[in-house]
PDB file of C-alpha atoms in Angstrom:
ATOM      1  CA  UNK L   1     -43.247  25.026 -29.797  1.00  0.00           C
ATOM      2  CA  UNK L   2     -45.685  23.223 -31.993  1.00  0.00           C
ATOM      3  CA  UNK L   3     -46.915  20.218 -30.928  1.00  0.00           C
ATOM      4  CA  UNK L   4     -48.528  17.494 -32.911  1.00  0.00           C
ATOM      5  CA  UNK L   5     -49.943  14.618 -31.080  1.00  0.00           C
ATOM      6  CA  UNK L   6     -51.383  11.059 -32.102  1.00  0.00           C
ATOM      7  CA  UNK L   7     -53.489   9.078 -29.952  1.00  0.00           C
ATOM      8  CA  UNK L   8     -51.203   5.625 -29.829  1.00  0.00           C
ATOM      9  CA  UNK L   9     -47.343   4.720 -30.498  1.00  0.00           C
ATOM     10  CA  UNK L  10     -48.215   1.149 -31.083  1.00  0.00           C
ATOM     11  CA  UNK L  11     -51.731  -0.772 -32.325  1.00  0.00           C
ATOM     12  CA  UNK L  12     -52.463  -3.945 -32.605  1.00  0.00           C
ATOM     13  CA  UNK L  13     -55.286  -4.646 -35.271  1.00  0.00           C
ATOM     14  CA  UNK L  14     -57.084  -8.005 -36.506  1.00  0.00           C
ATOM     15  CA  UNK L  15     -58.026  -8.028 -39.727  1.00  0.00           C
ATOM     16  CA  UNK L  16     -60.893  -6.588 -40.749  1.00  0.00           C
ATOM     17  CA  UNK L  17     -61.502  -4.479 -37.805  1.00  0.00           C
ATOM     18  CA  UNK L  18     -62.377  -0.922 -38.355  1.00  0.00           C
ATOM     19  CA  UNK L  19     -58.891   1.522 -37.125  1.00  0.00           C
ATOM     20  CA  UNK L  20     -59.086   4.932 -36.151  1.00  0.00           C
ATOM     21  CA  UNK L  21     -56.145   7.026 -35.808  1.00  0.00           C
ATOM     22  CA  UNK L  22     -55.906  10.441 -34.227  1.00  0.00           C
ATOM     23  CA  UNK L  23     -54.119  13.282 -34.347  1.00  0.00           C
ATOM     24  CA  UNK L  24     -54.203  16.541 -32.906  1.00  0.00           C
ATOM     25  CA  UNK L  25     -52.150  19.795 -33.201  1.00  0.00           C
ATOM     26  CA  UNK L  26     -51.843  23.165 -31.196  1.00  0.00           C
ATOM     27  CA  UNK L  27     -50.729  25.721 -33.788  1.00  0.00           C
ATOM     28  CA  UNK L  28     -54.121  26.589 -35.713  1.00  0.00           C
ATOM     29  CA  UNK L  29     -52.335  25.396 -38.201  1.00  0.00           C
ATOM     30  CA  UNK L  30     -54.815  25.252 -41.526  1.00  0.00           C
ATOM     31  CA  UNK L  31     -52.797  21.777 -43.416  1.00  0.00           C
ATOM     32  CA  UNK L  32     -52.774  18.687 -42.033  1.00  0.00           C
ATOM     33  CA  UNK L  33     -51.418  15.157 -44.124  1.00  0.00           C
ATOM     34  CA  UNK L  34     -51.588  11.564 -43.219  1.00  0.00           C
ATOM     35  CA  UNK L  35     -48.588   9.530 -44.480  1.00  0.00           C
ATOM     36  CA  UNK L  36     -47.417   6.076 -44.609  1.00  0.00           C
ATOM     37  CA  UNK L  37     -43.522   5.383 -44.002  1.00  0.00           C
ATOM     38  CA  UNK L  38     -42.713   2.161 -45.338  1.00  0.00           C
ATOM     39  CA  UNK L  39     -38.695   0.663 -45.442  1.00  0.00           C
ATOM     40  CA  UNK L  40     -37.175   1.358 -48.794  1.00  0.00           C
ATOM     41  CA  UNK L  41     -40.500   3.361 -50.144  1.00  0.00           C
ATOM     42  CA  UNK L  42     -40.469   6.773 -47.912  1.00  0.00           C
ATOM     43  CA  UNK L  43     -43.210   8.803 -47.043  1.00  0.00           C
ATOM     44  CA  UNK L  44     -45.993   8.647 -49.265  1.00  0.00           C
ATOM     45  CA  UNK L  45     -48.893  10.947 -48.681  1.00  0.00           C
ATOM     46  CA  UNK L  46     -52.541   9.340 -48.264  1.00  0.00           C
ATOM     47  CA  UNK L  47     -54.821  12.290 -47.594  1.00  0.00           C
ATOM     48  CA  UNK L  48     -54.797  15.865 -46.710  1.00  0.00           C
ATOM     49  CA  UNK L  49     -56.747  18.626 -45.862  1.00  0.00           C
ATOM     50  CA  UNK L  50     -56.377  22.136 -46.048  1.00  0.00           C
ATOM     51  CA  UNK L  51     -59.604  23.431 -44.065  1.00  0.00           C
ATOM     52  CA  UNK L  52     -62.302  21.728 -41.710  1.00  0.00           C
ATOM     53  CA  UNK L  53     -64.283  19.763 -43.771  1.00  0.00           C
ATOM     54  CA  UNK L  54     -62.085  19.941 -46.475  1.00  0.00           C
ATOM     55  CA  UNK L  55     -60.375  16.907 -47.731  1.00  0.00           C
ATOM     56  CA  UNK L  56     -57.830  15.969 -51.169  1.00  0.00           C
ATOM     57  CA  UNK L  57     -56.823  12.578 -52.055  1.00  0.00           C
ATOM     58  CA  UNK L  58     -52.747  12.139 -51.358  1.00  0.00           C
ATOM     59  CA  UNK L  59     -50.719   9.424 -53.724  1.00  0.00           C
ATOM     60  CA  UNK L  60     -52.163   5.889 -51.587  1.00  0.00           C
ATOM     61  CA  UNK L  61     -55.566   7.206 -50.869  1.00  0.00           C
ATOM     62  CA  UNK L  62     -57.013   3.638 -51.620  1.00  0.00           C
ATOM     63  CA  UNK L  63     -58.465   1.491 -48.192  1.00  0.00           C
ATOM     64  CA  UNK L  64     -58.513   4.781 -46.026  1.00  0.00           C
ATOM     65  CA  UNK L  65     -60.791   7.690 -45.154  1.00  0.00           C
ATOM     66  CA  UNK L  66     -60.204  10.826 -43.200  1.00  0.00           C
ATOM     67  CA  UNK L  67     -62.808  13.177 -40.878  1.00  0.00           C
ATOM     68  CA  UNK L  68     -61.975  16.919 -40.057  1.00  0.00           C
ATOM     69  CA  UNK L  69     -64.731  18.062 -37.925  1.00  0.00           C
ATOM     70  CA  UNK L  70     -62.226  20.157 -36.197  1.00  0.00           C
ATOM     71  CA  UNK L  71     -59.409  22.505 -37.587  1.00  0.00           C
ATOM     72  CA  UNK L  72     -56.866  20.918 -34.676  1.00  0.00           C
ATOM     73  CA  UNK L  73     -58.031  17.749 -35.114  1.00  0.00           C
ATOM     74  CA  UNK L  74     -57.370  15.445 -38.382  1.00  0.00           C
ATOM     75  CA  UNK L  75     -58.647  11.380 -38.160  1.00  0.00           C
ATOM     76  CA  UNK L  76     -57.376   8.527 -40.439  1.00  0.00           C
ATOM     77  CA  UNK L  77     -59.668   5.571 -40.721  1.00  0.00           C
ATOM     78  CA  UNK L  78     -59.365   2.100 -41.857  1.00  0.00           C
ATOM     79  CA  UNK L  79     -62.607   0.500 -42.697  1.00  0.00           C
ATOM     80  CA  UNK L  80     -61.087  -2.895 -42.807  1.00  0.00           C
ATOM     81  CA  UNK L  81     -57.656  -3.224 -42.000  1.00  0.00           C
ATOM     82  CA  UNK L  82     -55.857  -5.472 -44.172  1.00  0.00           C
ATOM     83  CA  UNK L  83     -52.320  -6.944 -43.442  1.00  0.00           C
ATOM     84  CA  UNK L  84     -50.554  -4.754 -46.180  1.00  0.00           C
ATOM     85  CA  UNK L  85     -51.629  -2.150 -44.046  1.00  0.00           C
ATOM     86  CA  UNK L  86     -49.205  -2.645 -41.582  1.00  0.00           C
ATOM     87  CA  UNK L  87     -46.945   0.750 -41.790  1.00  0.00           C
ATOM     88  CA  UNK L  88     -45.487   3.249 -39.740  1.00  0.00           C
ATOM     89  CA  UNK L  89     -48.479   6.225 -40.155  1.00  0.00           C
ATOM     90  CA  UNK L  90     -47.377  10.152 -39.299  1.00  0.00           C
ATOM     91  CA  UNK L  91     -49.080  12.806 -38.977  1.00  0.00           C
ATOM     92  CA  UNK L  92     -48.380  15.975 -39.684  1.00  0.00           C
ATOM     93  CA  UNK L  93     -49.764  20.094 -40.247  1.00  0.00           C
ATOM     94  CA  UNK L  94     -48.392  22.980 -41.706  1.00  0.00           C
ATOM     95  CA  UNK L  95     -49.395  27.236 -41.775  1.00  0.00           C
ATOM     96  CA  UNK L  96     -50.607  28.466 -45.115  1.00  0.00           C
ATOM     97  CA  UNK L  97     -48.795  31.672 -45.549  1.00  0.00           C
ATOM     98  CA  UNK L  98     -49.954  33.852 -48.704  1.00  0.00           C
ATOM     99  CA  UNK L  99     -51.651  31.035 -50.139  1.00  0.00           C
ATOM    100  CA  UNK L 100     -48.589  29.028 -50.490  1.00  0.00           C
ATOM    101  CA  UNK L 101     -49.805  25.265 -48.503  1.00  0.00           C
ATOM    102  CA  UNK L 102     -45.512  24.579 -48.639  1.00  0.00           C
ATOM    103  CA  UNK L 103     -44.624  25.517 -45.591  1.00  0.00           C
ATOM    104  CA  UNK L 104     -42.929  23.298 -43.227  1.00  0.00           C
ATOM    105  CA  UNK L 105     -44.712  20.746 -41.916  1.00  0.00           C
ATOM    106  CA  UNK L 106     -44.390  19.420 -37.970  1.00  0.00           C
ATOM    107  CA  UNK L 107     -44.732  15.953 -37.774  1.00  0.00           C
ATOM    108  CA  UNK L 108     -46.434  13.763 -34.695  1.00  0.00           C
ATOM    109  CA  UNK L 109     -44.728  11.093 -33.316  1.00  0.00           C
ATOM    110  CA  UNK L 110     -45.711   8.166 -35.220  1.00  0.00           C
ATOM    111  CA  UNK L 111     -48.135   5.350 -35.048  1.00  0.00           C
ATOM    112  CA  UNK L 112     -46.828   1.936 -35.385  1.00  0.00           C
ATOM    113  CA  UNK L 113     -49.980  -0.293 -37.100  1.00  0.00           C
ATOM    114  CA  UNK L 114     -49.743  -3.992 -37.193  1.00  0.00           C
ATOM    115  CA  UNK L 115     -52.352  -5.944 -39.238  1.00  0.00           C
ATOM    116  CA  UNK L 116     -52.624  -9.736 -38.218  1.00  0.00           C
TER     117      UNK L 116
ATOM    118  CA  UNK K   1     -43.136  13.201 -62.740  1.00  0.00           C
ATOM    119  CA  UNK K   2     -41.405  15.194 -59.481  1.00  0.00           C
ATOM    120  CA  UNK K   3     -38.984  13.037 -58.152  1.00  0.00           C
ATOM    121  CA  UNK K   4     -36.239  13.395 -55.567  1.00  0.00           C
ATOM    122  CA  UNK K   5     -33.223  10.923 -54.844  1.00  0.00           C
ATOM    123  CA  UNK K   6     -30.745  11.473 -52.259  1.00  0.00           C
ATOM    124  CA  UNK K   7     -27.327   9.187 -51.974  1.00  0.00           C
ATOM    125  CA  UNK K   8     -26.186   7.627 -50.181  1.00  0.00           C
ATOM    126  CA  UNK K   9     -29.029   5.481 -49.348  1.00  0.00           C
ATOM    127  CA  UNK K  10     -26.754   4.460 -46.049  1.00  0.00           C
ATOM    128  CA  UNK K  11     -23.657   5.897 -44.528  1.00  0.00           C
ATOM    129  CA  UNK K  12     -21.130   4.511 -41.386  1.00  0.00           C
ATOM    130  CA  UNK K  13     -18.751   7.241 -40.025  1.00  0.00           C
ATOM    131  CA  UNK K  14     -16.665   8.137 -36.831  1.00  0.00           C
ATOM    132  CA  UNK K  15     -17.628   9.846 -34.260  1.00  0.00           C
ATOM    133  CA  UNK K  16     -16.099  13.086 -35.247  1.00  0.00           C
ATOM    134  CA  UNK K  17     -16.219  13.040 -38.673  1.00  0.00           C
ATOM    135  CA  UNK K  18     -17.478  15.175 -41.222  1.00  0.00           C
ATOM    136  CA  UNK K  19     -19.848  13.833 -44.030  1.00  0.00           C
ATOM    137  CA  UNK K  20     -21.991  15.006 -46.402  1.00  0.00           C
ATOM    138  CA  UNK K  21     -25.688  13.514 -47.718  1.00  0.00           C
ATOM    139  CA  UNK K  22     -26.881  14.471 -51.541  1.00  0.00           C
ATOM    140  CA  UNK K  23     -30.298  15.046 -52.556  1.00  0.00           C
ATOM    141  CA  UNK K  24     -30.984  15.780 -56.844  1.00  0.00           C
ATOM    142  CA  UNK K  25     -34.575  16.871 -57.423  1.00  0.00           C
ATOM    143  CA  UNK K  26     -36.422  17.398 -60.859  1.00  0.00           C
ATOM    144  CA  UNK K  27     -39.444  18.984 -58.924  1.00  0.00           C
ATOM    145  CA  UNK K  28     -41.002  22.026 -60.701  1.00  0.00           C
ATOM    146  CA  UNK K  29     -41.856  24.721 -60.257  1.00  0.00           C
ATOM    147  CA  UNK K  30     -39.862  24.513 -57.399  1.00  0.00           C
ATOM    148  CA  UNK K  31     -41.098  26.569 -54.336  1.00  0.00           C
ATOM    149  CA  UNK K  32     -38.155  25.487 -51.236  1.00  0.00           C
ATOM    150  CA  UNK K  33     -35.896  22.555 -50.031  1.00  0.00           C
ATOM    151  CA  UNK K  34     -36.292  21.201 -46.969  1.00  0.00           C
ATOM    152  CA  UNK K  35     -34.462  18.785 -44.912  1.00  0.00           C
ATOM    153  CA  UNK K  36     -35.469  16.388 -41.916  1.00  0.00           C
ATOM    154  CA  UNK K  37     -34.163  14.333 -39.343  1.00  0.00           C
ATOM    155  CA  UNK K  38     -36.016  11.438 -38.241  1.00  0.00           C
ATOM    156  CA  UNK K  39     -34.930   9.632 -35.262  1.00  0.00           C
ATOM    157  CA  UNK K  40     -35.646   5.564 -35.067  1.00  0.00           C
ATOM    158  CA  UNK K  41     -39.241   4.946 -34.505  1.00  0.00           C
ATOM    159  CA  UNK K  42     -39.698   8.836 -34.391  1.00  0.00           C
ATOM    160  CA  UNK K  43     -41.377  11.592 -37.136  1.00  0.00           C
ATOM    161  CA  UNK K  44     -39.625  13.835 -38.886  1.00  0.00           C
ATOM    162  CA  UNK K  45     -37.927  17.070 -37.688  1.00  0.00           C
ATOM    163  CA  UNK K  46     -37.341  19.816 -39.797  1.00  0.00           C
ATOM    164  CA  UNK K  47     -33.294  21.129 -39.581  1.00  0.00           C
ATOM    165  CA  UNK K  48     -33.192  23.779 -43.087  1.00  0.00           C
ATOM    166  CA  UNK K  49     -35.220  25.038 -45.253  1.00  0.00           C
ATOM    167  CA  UNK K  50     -34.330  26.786 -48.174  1.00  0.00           C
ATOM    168  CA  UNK K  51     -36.072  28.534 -50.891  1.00  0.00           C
ATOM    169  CA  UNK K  52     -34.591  30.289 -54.746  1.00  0.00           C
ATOM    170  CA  UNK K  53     -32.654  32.831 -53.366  1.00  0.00           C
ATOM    171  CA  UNK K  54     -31.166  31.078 -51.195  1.00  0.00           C
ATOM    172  CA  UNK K  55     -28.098  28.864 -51.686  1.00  0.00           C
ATOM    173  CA  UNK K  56     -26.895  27.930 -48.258  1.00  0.00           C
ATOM    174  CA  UNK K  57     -28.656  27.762 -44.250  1.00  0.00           C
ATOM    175  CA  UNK K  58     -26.914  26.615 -41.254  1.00  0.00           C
ATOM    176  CA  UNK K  59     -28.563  25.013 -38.265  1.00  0.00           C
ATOM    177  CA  UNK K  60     -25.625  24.019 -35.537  1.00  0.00           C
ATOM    178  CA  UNK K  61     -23.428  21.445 -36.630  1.00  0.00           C
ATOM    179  CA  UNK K  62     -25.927  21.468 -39.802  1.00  0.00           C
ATOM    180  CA  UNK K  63     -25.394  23.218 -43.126  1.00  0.00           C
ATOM    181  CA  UNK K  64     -27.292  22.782 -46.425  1.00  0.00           C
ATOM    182  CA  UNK K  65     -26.424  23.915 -49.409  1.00  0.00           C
ATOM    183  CA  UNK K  66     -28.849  24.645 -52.627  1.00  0.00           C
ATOM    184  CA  UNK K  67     -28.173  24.498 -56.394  1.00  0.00           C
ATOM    185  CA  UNK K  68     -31.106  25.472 -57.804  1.00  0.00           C
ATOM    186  CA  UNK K  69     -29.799  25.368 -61.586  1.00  0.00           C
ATOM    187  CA  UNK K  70     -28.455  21.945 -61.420  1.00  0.00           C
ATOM    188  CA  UNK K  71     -31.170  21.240 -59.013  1.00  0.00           C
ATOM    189  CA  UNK K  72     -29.135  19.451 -56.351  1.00  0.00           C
ATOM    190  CA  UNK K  73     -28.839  20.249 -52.552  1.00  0.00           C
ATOM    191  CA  UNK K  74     -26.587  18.493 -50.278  1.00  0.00           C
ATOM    192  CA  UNK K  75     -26.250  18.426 -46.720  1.00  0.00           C
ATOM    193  CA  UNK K  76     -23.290  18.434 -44.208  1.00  0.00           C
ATOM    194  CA  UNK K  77     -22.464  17.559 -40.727  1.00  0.00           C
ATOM    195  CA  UNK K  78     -19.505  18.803 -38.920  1.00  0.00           C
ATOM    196  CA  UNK K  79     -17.998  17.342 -35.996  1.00  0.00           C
ATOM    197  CA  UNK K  80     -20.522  14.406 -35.964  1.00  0.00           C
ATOM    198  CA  UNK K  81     -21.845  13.091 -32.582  1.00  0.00           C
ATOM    199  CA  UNK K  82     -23.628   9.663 -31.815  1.00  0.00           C
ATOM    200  CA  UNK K  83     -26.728  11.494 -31.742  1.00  0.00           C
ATOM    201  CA  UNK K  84     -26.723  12.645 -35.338  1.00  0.00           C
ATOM    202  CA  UNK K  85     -27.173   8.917 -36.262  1.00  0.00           C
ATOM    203  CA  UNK K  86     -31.404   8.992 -38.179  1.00  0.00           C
ATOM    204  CA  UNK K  87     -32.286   9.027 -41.458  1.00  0.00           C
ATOM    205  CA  UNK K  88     -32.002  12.569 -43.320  1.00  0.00           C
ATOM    206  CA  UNK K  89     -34.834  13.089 -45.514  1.00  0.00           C
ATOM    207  CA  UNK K  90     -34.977  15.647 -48.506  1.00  0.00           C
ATOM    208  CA  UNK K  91     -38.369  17.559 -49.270  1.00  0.00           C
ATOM    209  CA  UNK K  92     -38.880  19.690 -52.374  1.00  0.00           C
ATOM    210  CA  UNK K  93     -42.311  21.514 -52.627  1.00  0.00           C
ATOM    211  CA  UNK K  94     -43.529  22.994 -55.857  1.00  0.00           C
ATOM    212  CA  UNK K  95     -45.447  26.138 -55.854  1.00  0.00           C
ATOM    213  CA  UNK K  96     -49.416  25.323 -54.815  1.00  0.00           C
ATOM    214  CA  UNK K  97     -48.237  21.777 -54.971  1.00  0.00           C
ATOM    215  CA  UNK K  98     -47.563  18.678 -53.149  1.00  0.00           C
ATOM    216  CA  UNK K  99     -44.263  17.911 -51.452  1.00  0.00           C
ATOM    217  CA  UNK K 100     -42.039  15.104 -52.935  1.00  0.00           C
ATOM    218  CA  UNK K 101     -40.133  13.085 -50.506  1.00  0.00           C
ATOM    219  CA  UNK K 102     -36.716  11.252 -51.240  1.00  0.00           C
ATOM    220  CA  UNK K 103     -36.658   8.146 -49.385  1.00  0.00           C
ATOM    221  CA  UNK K 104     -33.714   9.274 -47.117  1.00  0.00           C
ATOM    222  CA  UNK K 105     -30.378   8.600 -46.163  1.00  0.00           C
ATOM    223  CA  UNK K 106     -29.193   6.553 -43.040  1.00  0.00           C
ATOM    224  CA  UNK K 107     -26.491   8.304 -40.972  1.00  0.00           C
ATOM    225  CA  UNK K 108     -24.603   5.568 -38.748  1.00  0.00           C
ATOM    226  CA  UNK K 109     -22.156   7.252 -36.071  1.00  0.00           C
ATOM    227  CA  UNK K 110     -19.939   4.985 -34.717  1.00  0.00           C
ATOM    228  CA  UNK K 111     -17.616   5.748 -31.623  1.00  0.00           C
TER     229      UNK K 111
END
């Protein structure tokens, strides 16, 4: 089964503080995304990145960063968390099969961020 | 712009009871369909996914169905159980694209 992992369920951030979120996956799988889930608005997609090292700009890219220094490993960062950044953030990675990056994509768990 | 909408945007059955979730996409050139389930304060699980060819794929008590020239795709639940109550999320991918996300559909099954 493929497993995607992040490093906390729930965070508690002041603002301002610099947030780092983890995830991690077992597949070798080449994609991984960051989203945002928020009530009414769905997932939107922040980052992604299709190799190590290798990073696109999602839809909300704005007030985050992302590392890939590792091909099963994918960090979101907030430089300075901000209130509106309270959201539920998933991970999630997906195979690239014939150069097609559309292939399903397993999602972690969930991290739920709250921004005082 | 790709968009995808699904309907209803909530939805209270009976234990028991069959019911079926829409999802109308204008995403192009369209590469597959895929649904979710996403349990409360859980991420998404994949149940179907369906490219062109294919007009229908069953998973369990799960079957979606796939229009692709009036670009709808709607999915039904048989026999529904307590634990089929999440949100149901549509996903439509365009070739070397993004995916586009509808914002889902909350199932409520109630004994």
């Amino acid at each position: 089964d493929v497993k995607v992992t992040q490093s906390s369920r729930y965070l508690v951030k002041r603002t301002g503080e610099k947030v780092f979120l983890e995830c991690v996956q077992d597949m070798d799988h080449e994609n991984m995304f960051w989203y945002r889930q928020d009530p009414g608005l769905g997932l939107r997609l922040i980052y992604f990145s299709y190799d190590v090292k290798m990073k696109e700009k999602g839809d909300i890219p704005e007030g985050y960063s992302v590392s890939r220094e590792k091909k099963e490993r994918f960090s979101l960062i907030l430089e300075s968390a901000s209130t509106n950044q309270t959201s539920m953030y998933l991970c999630a990675s997906s195979f690239v099969r014939g150069g097609r990056a559309t292939d399903t994509q397993y999602f972690g768990p969930g991290t739920r961020l709250t921004v005082l | 712009k790709n968009q995808v909408e699904q309907s209803p945007q909530s939805l209270i059955i009976l234990e028991g009871k069959n019911c079926t979730l829409q999802c109308n996409y204008t995403v192009s050139p369209f590469s597959n369909l895929r649904w979710y389930k996403q349990d409360t304060g859980r991420g998404p699980v994949s149940l179907t996914i369906m490219t062109f060819s294919e007009n229908t794929k069953s998973n369990g008590r799960y079957t979606a169905t796939l229009d692709a020239d009036t670009k709808q795709s709607s999915l039904h639940i048989t026999a529904s159980q307590l634990s089929d109550s999440a949100s149901y999320i549509c996903v439509v991918s365009a070739y070397a694209g993004k995916s586009t996300f509808g914002d889902g559909t909350t199932l409520t099954v109630k004994p």
